[in-house]
mmCIF file of C-alpha atoms in Angstrom:
data_model
loop_
_atom_site.group_PDB
_atom_site.id
_atom_site.type_symbol
_atom_site.label_atom_id
_atom_site.label_comp_id
_atom_site.label_asym_id
_atom_site.label_seq_id
_atom_site.Cartn_x
_atom_site.Cartn_y
_atom_site.Cartn_z
ATOM 1 C CA MET H 1 -15.804 -21.550 -8.674
ATOM 2 C CA LEU H 2 -13.479 -22.390 -11.660
ATOM 3 C CA SER H 3 -14.795 -19.615 -13.359
ATOM 4 C CA VAL H 4 -14.208 -17.235 -10.246
ATOM 5 C CA LEU H 5 -10.875 -18.679 -9.850
ATOM 6 C CA GLY H 6 -9.880 -18.091 -13.510
ATOM 7 C CA LEU H 7 -11.024 -14.349 -13.459
ATOM 8 C CA GLN H 8 -8.867 -13.729 -10.503
ATOM 9 C CA VAL H 9 -6.109 -15.275 -12.131
ATOM 10 C CA LEU H 10 -6.763 -13.291 -15.012
ATOM 11 C CA LEU H 11 -7.057 -9.844 -12.991
ATOM 12 C CA ALA H 12 -3.843 -10.545 -11.204
ATOM 13 C CA LEU H 13 -2.174 -11.009 -14.669
ATOM 14 C CA VAL H 14 -3.364 -8.053 -15.849
ATOM 15 C CA LEU H 15 -2.667 -5.864 -12.706
ATOM 16 C CA THR H 16 0.965 -7.159 -12.706
ATOM 17 C CA LEU H 17 1.571 -6.679 -16.510
ATOM 18 C CA VAL H 18 0.142 -2.830 -16.368
ATOM 19 C CA ASP H 19 2.207 -2.483 -13.354
ATOM 20 C CA SER H 20 5.548 -3.622 -15.064
ATOM 21 C CA TYR H 21 4.907 -1.543 -17.806
ATOM 22 C CA ARG H 22 4.415 1.601 -15.689
ATOM 23 C CA ARG H 23 7.331 1.013 -13.839
ATOM 24 C CA ARG H 24 9.970 0.741 -16.813
ATOM 25 C CA GLY H 25 12.341 3.290 -16.752
ATOM 26 C CA LYS H 26 11.032 4.896 -13.706
ATOM 27 C CA LYS H 27 13.660 5.770 -11.032
ATOM 28 C CA PRO H 28 12.293 5.874 -7.408
ATOM 29 C CA ARG H 29 12.370 9.336 -6.039
ATOM 30 C CA PRO H 30 14.703 10.449 -3.230
ATOM 31 C CA PHE H 31 13.463 10.057 0.262
ATOM 32 C CA PRO H 32 14.069 11.491 4.047
ATOM 33 C CA THR H 33 16.061 9.150 6.120
ATOM 34 C CA THR H 34 17.221 9.396 9.492
ATOM 35 C CA PRO H 35 21.080 8.928 10.293
ATOM 36 C CA PRO H 36 22.350 5.738 12.196
ATOM 37 C CA ALA H 37 21.636 6.503 15.924
ATOM 38 C CA GLU H 38 22.862 4.387 18.770
ATOM 39 C CA VAL H 39 20.905 3.704 22.314
ATOM 40 C CA ALA H 40 22.209 1.621 24.947
ATOM 41 C CA ILE H 41 20.450 -0.809 26.593
ATOM 42 C CA GLY H 42 21.738 -2.649 29.686
ATOM 43 C CA ASP H 43 25.342 -3.702 28.826
ATOM 44 C CA GLY H 44 24.759 -3.486 24.946
ATOM 45 C CA THR H 45 23.827 -0.776 22.426
ATOM 46 C CA VAL H 46 21.318 -0.662 19.491
ATOM 47 C CA THR H 47 21.693 1.119 16.369
ATOM 48 C CA THR H 48 19.313 1.641 13.852
ATOM 49 C CA TYR H 49 19.587 2.048 10.082
ATOM 50 C CA THR H 50 17.229 3.496 7.585
ATOM 51 C CA PHE H 51 19.484 4.045 4.493
ATOM 52 C CA GLY H 52 20.883 0.940 2.712
ATOM 53 C CA GLN H 53 24.387 2.296 2.090
ATOM 54 C CA ASP H 54 25.121 2.987 5.884
ATOM 55 C CA LEU H 55 23.978 -0.439 6.697
ATOM 56 C CA TYR H 56 26.267 -2.256 4.328
ATOM 57 C CA ASP H 57 29.202 -0.047 4.964
ATOM 58 C CA ASP H 58 28.706 -1.135 8.657
ATOM 59 C CA MET H 59 28.291 -4.590 7.764
ATOM 60 C CA LEU H 60 30.996 -4.890 5.566
ATOM 61 C CA ALA H 61 33.249 -3.551 8.034
ATOM 62 C CA ALA H 62 32.055 -5.795 10.600
ATOM 63 C CA ILE H 63 33.156 -8.698 8.428
ATOM 64 C CA ASP H 64 36.320 -7.403 7.794
ATOM 65 C CA SER H 65 36.959 -7.227 11.384
ATOM 66 C CA ALA H 66 35.677 -10.823 12.078
ATOM 67 C CA GLU H 67 38.455 -13.024 13.845
ATOM 68 C CA GLN H 68 36.650 -16.127 14.799
ATOM 69 C CA ARG H 69 33.141 -16.653 13.438
ATOM 70 C CA ILE H 70 30.522 -15.190 10.868
ATOM 71 C CA LEU H 71 26.823 -16.061 10.428
ATOM 72 C CA PHE H 72 25.207 -14.647 7.530
ATOM 73 C CA GLU H 73 21.684 -15.123 6.124
ATOM 74 C CA SER H 74 19.745 -13.260 3.389
ATOM 75 C CA TYR H 75 16.257 -13.894 1.757
ATOM 76 C CA ILE H 76 17.677 -12.278 -1.230
ATOM 77 C CA TRP H 77 21.570 -11.966 -2.339
ATOM 78 C CA LYS H 78 21.726 -10.350 -5.410
ATOM 79 C CA GLY H 79 24.462 -10.962 -7.712
ATOM 80 C CA ASP H 80 25.131 -7.443 -8.747
ATOM 81 C CA ALA H 81 27.924 -5.169 -7.137
ATOM 82 C CA THR H 82 26.626 -5.033 -3.648
ATOM 83 C CA GLY H 83 26.472 -8.732 -3.627
ATOM 84 C CA GLU H 84 29.545 -9.082 -4.924
ATOM 85 C CA ALA H 85 31.034 -7.024 -2.089
ATOM 86 C CA PHE H 86 29.569 -8.963 0.621
ATOM 87 C CA LYS H 87 30.620 -12.472 -1.333
ATOM 88 C CA GLN H 88 34.389 -10.997 -1.374
ATOM 89 C CA ALA H 89 34.303 -9.978 2.150
ATOM 90 C CA LEU H 90 33.018 -13.360 3.249
ATOM 91 C CA SER H 91 35.776 -14.887 1.154
ATOM 92 C CA ARG H 92 38.564 -12.812 2.557
ATOM 93 C CA ALA H 93 37.290 -13.901 5.992
ATOM 94 C CA ALA H 94 37.262 -17.478 5.402
ATOM 95 C CA GLY H 95 40.657 -17.239 3.848
ATOM 96 C CA ARG H 96 42.496 -15.537 6.992
ATOM 97 C CA GLY H 97 40.819 -18.717 9.146
ATOM 98 C CA VAL H 98 37.307 -17.092 10.272
ATOM 99 C CA GLU H 99 34.576 -19.830 10.308
ATOM 100 C CA VAL H 100 31.922 -18.469 7.625
ATOM 101 C CA TYR H 101 28.345 -19.821 7.792
ATOM 102 C CA ALA H 102 26.188 -18.452 5.009
ATOM 103 C CA VAL H 103 22.510 -19.293 4.194
ATOM 104 C CA TYR H 104 20.258 -17.857 1.348
ATOM 105 C CA ASP H 105 16.835 -19.222 0.157
ATOM 106 C CA GLY H 106 16.988 -20.587 -3.079
ATOM 107 C CA PHE H 107 13.335 -19.472 -4.549
ATOM 108 C CA ALA H 108 14.137 -16.127 -3.761
ATOM 109 C CA ASN H 109 17.354 -16.113 -5.568
ATOM 110 C CA LEU H 110 16.276 -18.162 -8.792
ATOM 111 C CA VAL H 111 16.992 -15.317 -11.109
ATOM 112 C CA VAL H 112 20.744 -14.854 -9.668
ATOM 113 C CA SER H 113 23.327 -16.250 -12.003
ATOM 114 C CA PRO H 114 24.264 -19.824 -11.019
ATOM 115 C CA LEU H 115 28.078 -18.586 -11.351
ATOM 116 C CA PHE H 116 27.742 -16.187 -8.537
ATOM 117 C CA LYS H 117 26.421 -19.024 -6.165
ATOM 118 C CA ARG H 118 29.719 -20.746 -6.719
ATOM 119 C CA PHE H 119 31.355 -19.973 -3.035
ATOM 120 C CA GLY H 120 34.294 -22.423 -3.055
ATOM 121 C CA PRO H 121 35.087 -24.758 -0.147
ATOM 122 C CA ARG H 122 36.256 -22.217 2.546
ATOM 123 C CA LEU H 123 32.665 -20.925 2.757
ATOM 124 C CA LYS H 124 29.856 -23.145 4.611
ATOM 125 C CA VAL H 125 26.881 -22.198 2.401
ATOM 126 C CA LEU H 126 23.520 -23.597 2.380
ATOM 127 C CA GLU H 127 20.914 -22.882 -0.193
ATOM 128 C CA TYR H 128 17.680 -23.243 1.305
ATOM 129 C CA PRO H 129 15.708 -25.437 -1.445
ATOM 130 C CA VAL H 130 12.989 -24.447 -3.570
ATOM 131 C CA TYR H 131 11.194 -27.290 -2.851
ATOM 132 C CA ASN H 132 11.986 -28.753 0.574
ATOM 133 C CA ALA H 133 9.151 -31.256 1.294
ATOM 134 C CA GLY H 134 10.881 -34.250 -0.548
ATOM 135 C CA TRP H 135 7.818 -37.104 -0.782
ATOM 136 C CA ARG H 136 6.219 -35.302 2.265
ATOM 137 C CA PHE H 137 4.105 -33.088 -0.067
ATOM 138 C CA PHE H 138 1.120 -33.156 1.905
ATOM 139 C CA ASP H 139 3.470 -31.677 5.004
ATOM 140 C CA LEU H 140 2.790 -28.000 5.300
ATOM 141 C CA ARG H 141 5.422 -27.364 7.751
ATOM 142 C CA ARG H 142 7.917 -27.703 4.993
ATOM 143 C CA TYR H 143 6.699 -24.978 2.495
ATOM 144 C CA GLY H 144 7.863 -22.141 4.354
ATOM 145 C CA ARG H 145 10.523 -19.657 2.731
ATOM 146 C CA ASP H 146 13.590 -18.611 4.589
ATOM 147 C CA HIS H 147 12.687 -14.615 4.947
ATOM 148 C CA ARG H 148 15.470 -13.680 7.584
ATOM 149 C CA LYS H 149 17.952 -11.372 7.381
ATOM 150 C CA ILE H 150 20.640 -11.609 9.958
ATOM 151 C CA LEU H 151 24.628 -11.214 10.467
ATOM 152 C CA VAL H 152 26.408 -12.107 13.662
ATOM 153 C CA VAL H 153 30.434 -11.392 13.586
ATOM 154 C CA ASP H 154 32.131 -13.197 16.338
ATOM 155 C CA ASP H 155 28.927 -13.270 18.844
ATOM 156 C CA GLN H 156 30.104 -9.801 19.582
ATOM 157 C CA LEU H 157 27.559 -8.044 17.358
ATOM 158 C CA GLY H 158 24.519 -9.066 15.132
ATOM 159 C CA PHE H 159 22.632 -7.263 12.561
ATOM 160 C CA VAL H 160 18.904 -7.884 11.730
ATOM 161 C CA GLY H 161 16.019 -6.237 9.919
ATOM 162 C CA GLY H 162 14.474 -5.648 6.463
ATOM 163 C CA TYR H 163 17.185 -5.215 4.236
ATOM 164 C CA ASN H 164 18.117 -8.029 1.774
ATOM 165 C CA ILE H 165 21.448 -7.696 -0.150
ATOM 166 C CA GLY H 166 21.818 -5.728 -3.396
ATOM 167 C CA SER H 167 22.421 -2.803 -5.055
ATOM 168 C CA ALA H 168 19.070 -1.060 -5.575
ATOM 169 C CA TYR H 169 18.346 -1.589 -1.655
ATOM 170 C CA ALA H 170 21.272 0.251 -0.904
ATOM 171 C CA THR H 171 19.906 3.888 -2.325
ATOM 172 C CA GLU H 172 16.364 3.409 -3.549
ATOM 173 C CA TRP H 173 14.307 1.364 -0.913
ATOM 174 C CA ARG H 174 13.505 2.648 2.566
ATOM 175 C CA ASP H 175 13.748 -0.090 5.046
ATOM 176 C CA THR H 176 15.146 -0.396 8.664
ATOM 177 C CA HIS H 177 17.764 -2.433 10.370
ATOM 178 C CA VAL H 178 19.480 -2.728 13.709
ATOM 179 C CA ARG H 179 22.618 -3.314 14.945
ATOM 180 C CA ILE H 180 22.943 -5.081 18.259
ATOM 181 C CA THR H 181 25.638 -5.536 20.573
ATOM 182 C CA GLY H 182 25.616 -6.978 24.351
ATOM 183 C CA PRO H 183 24.027 -9.764 25.556
ATOM 184 C CA GLY H 184 21.249 -9.471 23.032
ATOM 185 C CA VAL H 185 23.473 -10.960 20.148
ATOM 186 C CA PHE H 186 23.312 -14.492 21.360
ATOM 187 C CA ASP H 187 19.800 -15.131 20.664
ATOM 188 C CA LEU H 188 20.495 -13.955 16.901
ATOM 189 C CA ALA H 189 23.204 -16.360 16.813
ATOM 190 C CA ARG H 190 21.108 -19.057 18.056
ATOM 191 C CA THR H 191 18.353 -18.213 15.668
ATOM 192 C CA PHE H 192 20.867 -18.959 12.950
ATOM 193 C CA ALA H 193 22.215 -22.101 14.278
ATOM 194 C CA ASP H 194 18.996 -23.831 14.782
ATOM 195 C CA PHE H 195 17.866 -23.037 11.385
ATOM 196 C CA TRP H 196 21.391 -24.254 10.150
ATOM 197 C CA ASN H 197 20.963 -27.596 12.240
ATOM 198 C CA LEU H 198 17.423 -27.810 11.178
ATOM 199 C CA ASN H 199 17.979 -27.882 7.322
ATOM 200 C CA ARG H 200 21.841 -28.848 6.821
ATOM 201 C CA ARG H 201 22.466 -32.122 4.913
ATOM 202 C CA PRO H 202 24.314 -34.513 6.994
ATOM 203 C CA ARG H 203 24.690 -37.046 3.990
ATOM 204 C CA HIS H 204 26.615 -34.348 2.604
ATOM 205 C CA GLY H 205 28.995 -34.276 5.296
ATOM 206 C CA VAL H 206 27.465 -30.925 6.828
ATOM 207 C CA ARG H 207 28.484 -30.801 10.420
ATOM 208 C CA PRO H 208 26.088 -29.251 13.163
ATOM 209 C CA LEU H 209 26.614 -25.740 14.346
ATOM 210 C CA LEU H 210 27.309 -25.716 17.989
ATOM 211 C CA LEU H 211 27.004 -22.613 20.446
ATOM 212 C CA GLU H 212 28.575 -22.119 23.662
ATOM 213 C CA THR H 213 25.279 -21.006 26.181
ATOM 214 C CA ALA H 214 25.299 -17.594 26.820
ATOM 215 C CA ALA H 215 26.883 -16.095 30.022
ATOM 216 C CA ASP H 216 24.307 -13.436 30.127
ATOM 217 C CA TRP H 217 20.929 -12.287 28.864
ATOM 218 C CA GLU H 218 19.320 -8.794 28.351
ATOM 219 C CA PRO H 219 15.660 -8.997 29.409
ATOM 220 C CA ARG H 220 14.710 -5.731 27.534
ATOM 221 C CA ILE H 221 15.749 -7.228 24.218
ATOM 222 C CA ARG H 222 13.749 -10.513 22.800
ATOM 223 C CA VAL H 223 14.511 -12.159 19.876
ATOM 224 C CA HIS H 224 11.231 -14.054 18.551
ATOM 225 C CA ARG H 225 11.607 -16.464 15.619
ATOM 226 C CA ASN H 226 9.102 -18.248 13.582
ATOM 227 C CA VAL H 227 9.828 -21.759 12.854
ATOM 228 C CA PRO H 228 7.350 -23.456 10.262
ATOM 229 C CA ARG H 229 9.077 -27.102 10.829
ATOM 230 C CA LEU H 230 8.078 -26.979 14.379
ATOM 231 C CA TRP H 231 4.896 -25.136 13.924
ATOM 232 C CA MET H 232 6.270 -22.290 16.070
ATOM 233 C CA PHE H 233 4.890 -18.562 14.995
ATOM 234 C CA PRO H 234 5.460 -16.412 18.128
ATOM 235 C CA ILE H 235 5.854 -13.135 16.147
ATOM 236 C CA ARG H 236 2.091 -12.896 15.476
ATOM 237 C CA SER H 237 1.403 -13.383 19.172
ATOM 238 C CA MET H 238 3.929 -10.806 20.092
ATOM 239 C CA TYR H 239 2.342 -8.311 17.901
ATOM 240 C CA LEU H 240 -1.016 -8.927 19.226
ATOM 241 C CA GLU H 241 -0.314 -8.771 22.905
ATOM 242 C CA ALA H 242 1.328 -5.427 22.631
ATOM 243 C CA VAL H 243 -1.624 -3.929 20.631
ATOM 244 C CA ALA H 244 -3.904 -5.160 23.396
ATOM 245 C CA ARG H 245 -1.856 -3.486 25.928
ATOM 246 C CA ALA H 246 -1.504 -0.004 24.130
ATOM 247 C CA SER H 247 -2.996 2.908 25.781
ATOM 248 C CA HIS H 248 -1.822 5.770 24.025
ATOM 249 C CA HIS H 249 -0.349 5.184 20.296
ATOM 250 C CA ILE H 250 0.564 2.649 18.017
ATOM 251 C CA TRP H 251 2.599 3.474 15.163
ATOM 252 C CA MET H 252 3.355 0.908 12.352
ATOM 253 C CA THR H 253 5.462 0.577 9.231
ATOM 254 C CA HIS H 254 5.012 -2.168 6.984
ATOM 255 C CA ALA H 255 5.752 -3.248 3.449
ATOM 256 C CA TYR H 256 2.921 -5.695 3.094
ATOM 257 C CA PHE H 257 -0.088 -5.216 4.953
ATOM 258 C CA ILE H 258 -2.494 -8.311 4.700
ATOM 259 C CA PRO H 259 -3.847 -8.990 8.177
ATOM 260 C CA ASP H 260 -6.130 -11.601 9.228
ATOM 261 C CA THR H 261 -9.558 -10.691 10.611
ATOM 262 C CA ASN H 262 -8.443 -11.184 14.411
ATOM 263 C CA PHE H 263 -5.476 -8.742 13.570
ATOM 264 C CA VAL H 264 -7.749 -6.256 12.001
ATOM 265 C CA ASP H 265 -10.251 -6.468 15.018
ATOM 266 C CA ALA H 266 -7.328 -5.892 17.500
ATOM 267 C CA ILE H 267 -6.211 -2.600 15.626
ATOM 268 C CA MET H 268 -9.647 -1.555 15.268
ATOM 269 C CA ASP H 269 -10.307 -2.126 19.215
ATOM 270 C CA ALA H 270 -7.288 -0.041 20.062
ATOM 271 C CA ALA H 271 -8.322 2.853 17.907
ATOM 272 C CA ARG H 272 -12.099 2.554 19.425
ATOM 273 C CA ARG H 273 -10.814 2.907 22.817
ATOM 274 C CA GLY H 274 -8.883 6.121 21.938
ATOM 275 C CA VAL H 275 -5.500 5.055 21.101
ATOM 276 C CA ASP H 276 -3.776 7.016 18.297
ATOM 277 C CA VAL H 277 -3.112 3.865 15.659
ATOM 278 C CA ARG H 278 -1.245 5.010 12.762
ATOM 279 C CA LEU H 279 -0.285 2.839 9.554
ATOM 280 C CA LEU H 280 2.660 3.947 7.310
ATOM 281 C CA LEU H 281 2.417 1.842 4.099
ATOM 282 C CA PRO H 282 3.713 2.169 0.582
ATOM 283 C CA ALA H 283 1.387 3.962 -1.859
ATOM 284 C CA THR H 284 2.741 1.532 -4.406
ATOM 285 C CA SER H 285 4.886 -1.327 -3.575
ATOM 286 C CA ASN H 286 6.866 -3.633 -5.733
ATOM 287 C CA HIS H 287 4.014 -6.462 -5.433
ATOM 288 C CA VAL H 288 0.997 -4.737 -6.970
ATOM 289 C CA ILE H 289 -1.241 -7.807 -6.230
ATOM 290 C CA ALA H 290 -0.104 -7.103 -2.372
ATOM 291 C CA ASP H 291 -1.314 -3.514 -2.651
ATOM 292 C CA TRP H 292 -4.935 -4.602 -3.747
ATOM 293 C CA LEU H 293 -5.226 -7.027 -1.152
ATOM 294 C CA SER H 294 -4.034 -4.628 1.598
ATOM 295 C CA ARG H 295 -6.764 -2.119 0.543
ATOM 296 C CA GLY H 296 -9.542 -4.504 1.244
ATOM 297 C CA TYR H 297 -9.386 -3.397 4.947
ATOM 298 C CA TYR H 298 -8.965 0.398 4.659
ATOM 299 C CA GLY H 299 -12.609 1.199 4.613
ATOM 300 C CA GLU H 300 -13.509 -0.535 7.999
ATOM 301 C CA MET H 301 -10.105 0.758 9.453
ATOM 302 C CA LEU H 302 -10.670 4.246 8.588
ATOM 303 C CA ALA H 303 -14.325 3.918 10.060
ATOM 304 C CA ALA H 304 -12.820 2.770 13.129
ATOM 305 C CA GLY H 305 -10.589 5.824 13.590
ATOM 306 C CA VAL H 306 -7.244 4.333 12.181
ATOM 307 C CA ARG H 307 -5.024 6.794 10.362
ATOM 308 C CA ILE H 308 -3.398 5.529 7.143
ATOM 309 C CA PHE H 309 -0.399 7.030 5.568
ATOM 310 C CA ARG H 310 0.950 6.239 2.139
ATOM 311 C CA PHE H 311 4.656 6.671 1.473
ATOM 312 C CA GLN H 312 5.344 8.359 -1.752
ATOM 313 C CA GLY H 313 7.896 7.840 -4.564
ATOM 314 C CA ALA H 314 9.730 4.906 -3.353
ATOM 315 C CA MET H 315 9.515 1.503 -1.605
ATOM 316 C CA VAL H 316 8.991 1.398 2.153
ATOM 317 C CA HIS H 317 10.190 -2.126 2.907
ATOM 318 C CA ALA H 318 10.486 -1.859 6.655
ATOM 319 C CA LYS H 319 8.722 -4.127 8.955
ATOM 320 C CA THR H 320 8.657 -1.909 12.276
ATOM 321 C CA SER H 321 6.550 -0.825 15.288
ATOM 322 C CA THR H 322 6.544 1.338 18.215
ATOM 323 C CA ILE H 323 3.939 1.366 20.783
ATOM 324 C CA ASP H 324 3.243 4.114 23.884
ATOM 325 C CA GLY H 325 6.614 5.116 23.797
ATOM 326 C CA ARG H 326 8.037 1.957 25.750
ATOM 327 C CA TRP H 327 7.795 -0.794 23.183
ATOM 328 C CA SER H 328 9.121 -1.246 19.695
ATOM 329 C CA THR H 329 10.019 -4.067 17.309
ATOM 330 C CA VAL H 330 12.446 -4.328 14.316
ATOM 331 C CA GLY H 331 12.403 -7.315 12.012
ATOM 332 C CA THR H 332 11.713 -9.436 8.916
ATOM 333 C CA ALA H 333 7.921 -10.194 9.285
ATOM 334 C CA ASN H 334 5.346 -8.488 7.348
ATOM 335 C CA ILE H 335 1.834 -8.470 8.531
ATOM 336 C CA ASP H 336 0.413 -10.825 6.008
ATOM 337 C CA ARG H 337 -0.337 -14.628 6.266
ATOM 338 C CA LEU H 338 3.165 -15.871 4.716
ATOM 339 C CA SER H 339 4.950 -14.023 7.508
ATOM 340 C CA MET H 340 2.903 -14.570 10.377
ATOM 341 C CA THR H 341 2.117 -18.167 9.699
ATOM 342 C CA GLY H 342 4.307 -19.398 6.689
ATOM 343 C CA ASN H 343 8.173 -18.356 6.766
ATOM 344 C CA TYR H 344 10.940 -18.339 8.909
ATOM 345 C CA GLU H 345 11.055 -14.964 10.258
ATOM 346 C CA VAL H 346 12.790 -13.040 13.072
ATOM 347 C CA ASN H 347 11.714 -10.051 14.890
ATOM 348 C CA VAL H 348 13.493 -8.220 17.987
ATOM 349 C CA GLU H 349 11.402 -7.131 20.403
ATOM 350 C CA PHE H 350 12.636 -4.136 22.475
ATOM 351 C CA ILE H 351 11.114 -3.036 25.950
ATOM 352 C CA ASP H 352 13.024 0.233 26.349
ATOM 353 C CA ASP H 353 11.997 3.897 26.143
ATOM 354 C CA SER H 354 15.185 5.141 24.477
ATOM 355 C CA MET H 355 14.770 2.515 21.759
ATOM 356 C CA ALA H 356 10.998 3.836 21.477
ATOM 357 C CA ALA H 357 11.761 7.326 21.120
ATOM 358 C CA GLN H 358 14.380 6.736 18.164
ATOM 359 C CA MET H 359 11.529 4.478 16.608
ATOM 360 C CA GLU H 360 9.265 7.114 16.853
ATOM 361 C CA ARG H 361 11.720 9.898 15.432
ATOM 362 C CA ILE H 362 12.094 7.417 12.321
ATOM 363 C CA PHE H 363 8.278 7.008 11.732
ATOM 364 C CA GLU H 364 7.957 11.114 12.269
ATOM 365 C CA THR H 365 10.543 11.546 9.512
ATOM 366 C CA ASP H 366 9.055 9.307 7.463
ATOM 367 C CA LEU H 367 5.638 10.699 7.729
ATOM 368 C CA THR H 368 7.306 13.885 6.031
ATOM 369 C CA ASN H 369 7.130 11.969 2.746
ATOM 370 C CA ALA H 370 3.647 10.239 2.968
ATOM 371 C CA VAL H 371 0.223 11.482 2.368
ATOM 372 C CA GLU H 372 -2.687 10.600 4.466
ATOM 373 C CA LEU H 373 -5.642 8.758 3.100
ATOM 374 C CA THR H 374 -8.877 9.916 4.351
ATOM 375 C CA ALA H 375 -12.548 8.144 4.825
ATOM 376 C CA GLU H 376 -13.640 10.781 2.037
ATOM 377 C CA THR H 377 -10.753 10.060 -0.330
ATOM 378 C CA TRP H 378 -11.223 6.426 -0.014
ATOM 379 C CA ALA H 379 -15.013 6.439 -0.239
ATOM 380 C CA ALA H 380 -14.746 8.270 -3.622
ATOM 381 C CA ARG H 381 -12.536 5.972 -5.410
ATOM 382 C CA GLY H 382 -13.709 4.635 -8.834
ATOM 383 C CA VAL H 383 -16.027 1.677 -9.256
ATOM 384 C CA HIS H 384 -13.410 -0.072 -11.212
ATOM 385 C CA ARG H 385 -11.176 -0.056 -8.214
ATOM 386 C CA LYS H 386 -13.856 -1.456 -6.012
ATOM 387 C CA PHE H 387 -14.654 -4.075 -8.374
ATOM 388 C CA THR H 388 -10.893 -5.482 -8.413
ATOM 389 C CA GLU H 389 -10.665 -5.271 -4.647
ATOM 390 C CA MET H 390 -13.970 -7.596 -4.475
ATOM 391 C CA VAL H 391 -12.831 -10.037 -7.044
ATOM 392 C CA LEU H 392 -9.441 -10.263 -5.425
ATOM 393 C CA ALA H 393 -10.646 -10.468 -1.729
ATOM 394 C CA PRO H 394 -10.893 -14.527 -1.446
ATOM 395 C CA LEU H 395 -7.026 -14.697 -2.268
ATOM 396 C CA ARG H 396 -6.041 -12.480 0.845
ATOM 397 C CA PRO H 397 -5.829 -15.687 3.384
ATOM 398 C CA LEU H 398 -3.449 -16.936 0.600
ATOM 399 C CA LEU H 399 -0.758 -14.065 1.002
#
């Protein structure tokens, strides 16, 4: 067992080093995007973004317009020009009397300069600790990372999706985010507040964040949040229920696709009953090991009739799906163990024809920059690739 484990670790290290060497000096290629588009849902609206700069411009404008309260949460918050722009915007808002709450994940930002993380007393900032278990090292509920990306301004508009904060994401990554107005915003604010209250440090004088009860709610917009501390993981169930209901098509875009066997079975069952199942995945992601682990299911999915498309020339980081022209979701959760049963995540579920139509337009645009993987091409891959997949396969449940 130790020999096998050693081989796995060695192979993973070699793959990572080779991948890093190949990426040196290479810039992602331009990719097609869909302009921001707004659809009405009830008394509110939902706007989709597929290009980071468009999103950041609107997020910064929202922060600059804030009058009462800002709730800002990001897994990665780079200390580059884009990260600094957000930091300064939040500081300006606090300076004019706006309550500003900010959360970022300590582990994801280990490489960010400590100087950048000095926010001043006017901002209420919570760095989610790198190690959060304390003496409860045996408590698995305390090991999840804060992988969410949320911005709520004055309880009037909210942003959520796959985009972290950083200059590279503004132009080099293909991701998806949404801006929500109307009653659907409250659940995003509650998601942030519950995390803040669960992880704040009363001994340091950090007060709870209290929200008024929402006056209304929008049944076609549902916010699902994974909370490891409470052993609560509804996003996986949301996906499995939607896939089980599918009768015509399932179109999914995911950066890291390492599903458990039950999830794979659900997707293949849908394909076998005649559903058009399409997966859009990165040809090469920013995590080479995730790529190799993802490929372990390709053969059986292709045999079942699932179509796999691989995005070319740039990283597709979106976590989205749309089903039957009626259902769609945008959020932070990947289809892997870390997201489904490990991290703090948030996905918004939309049960609306107009929103599904917009998500389908985005998917079709992305397909123009993707190459379909056929069963014949996959079967003809080299022996060294099959060997690598076999050796790394036991690591799949860990990621």
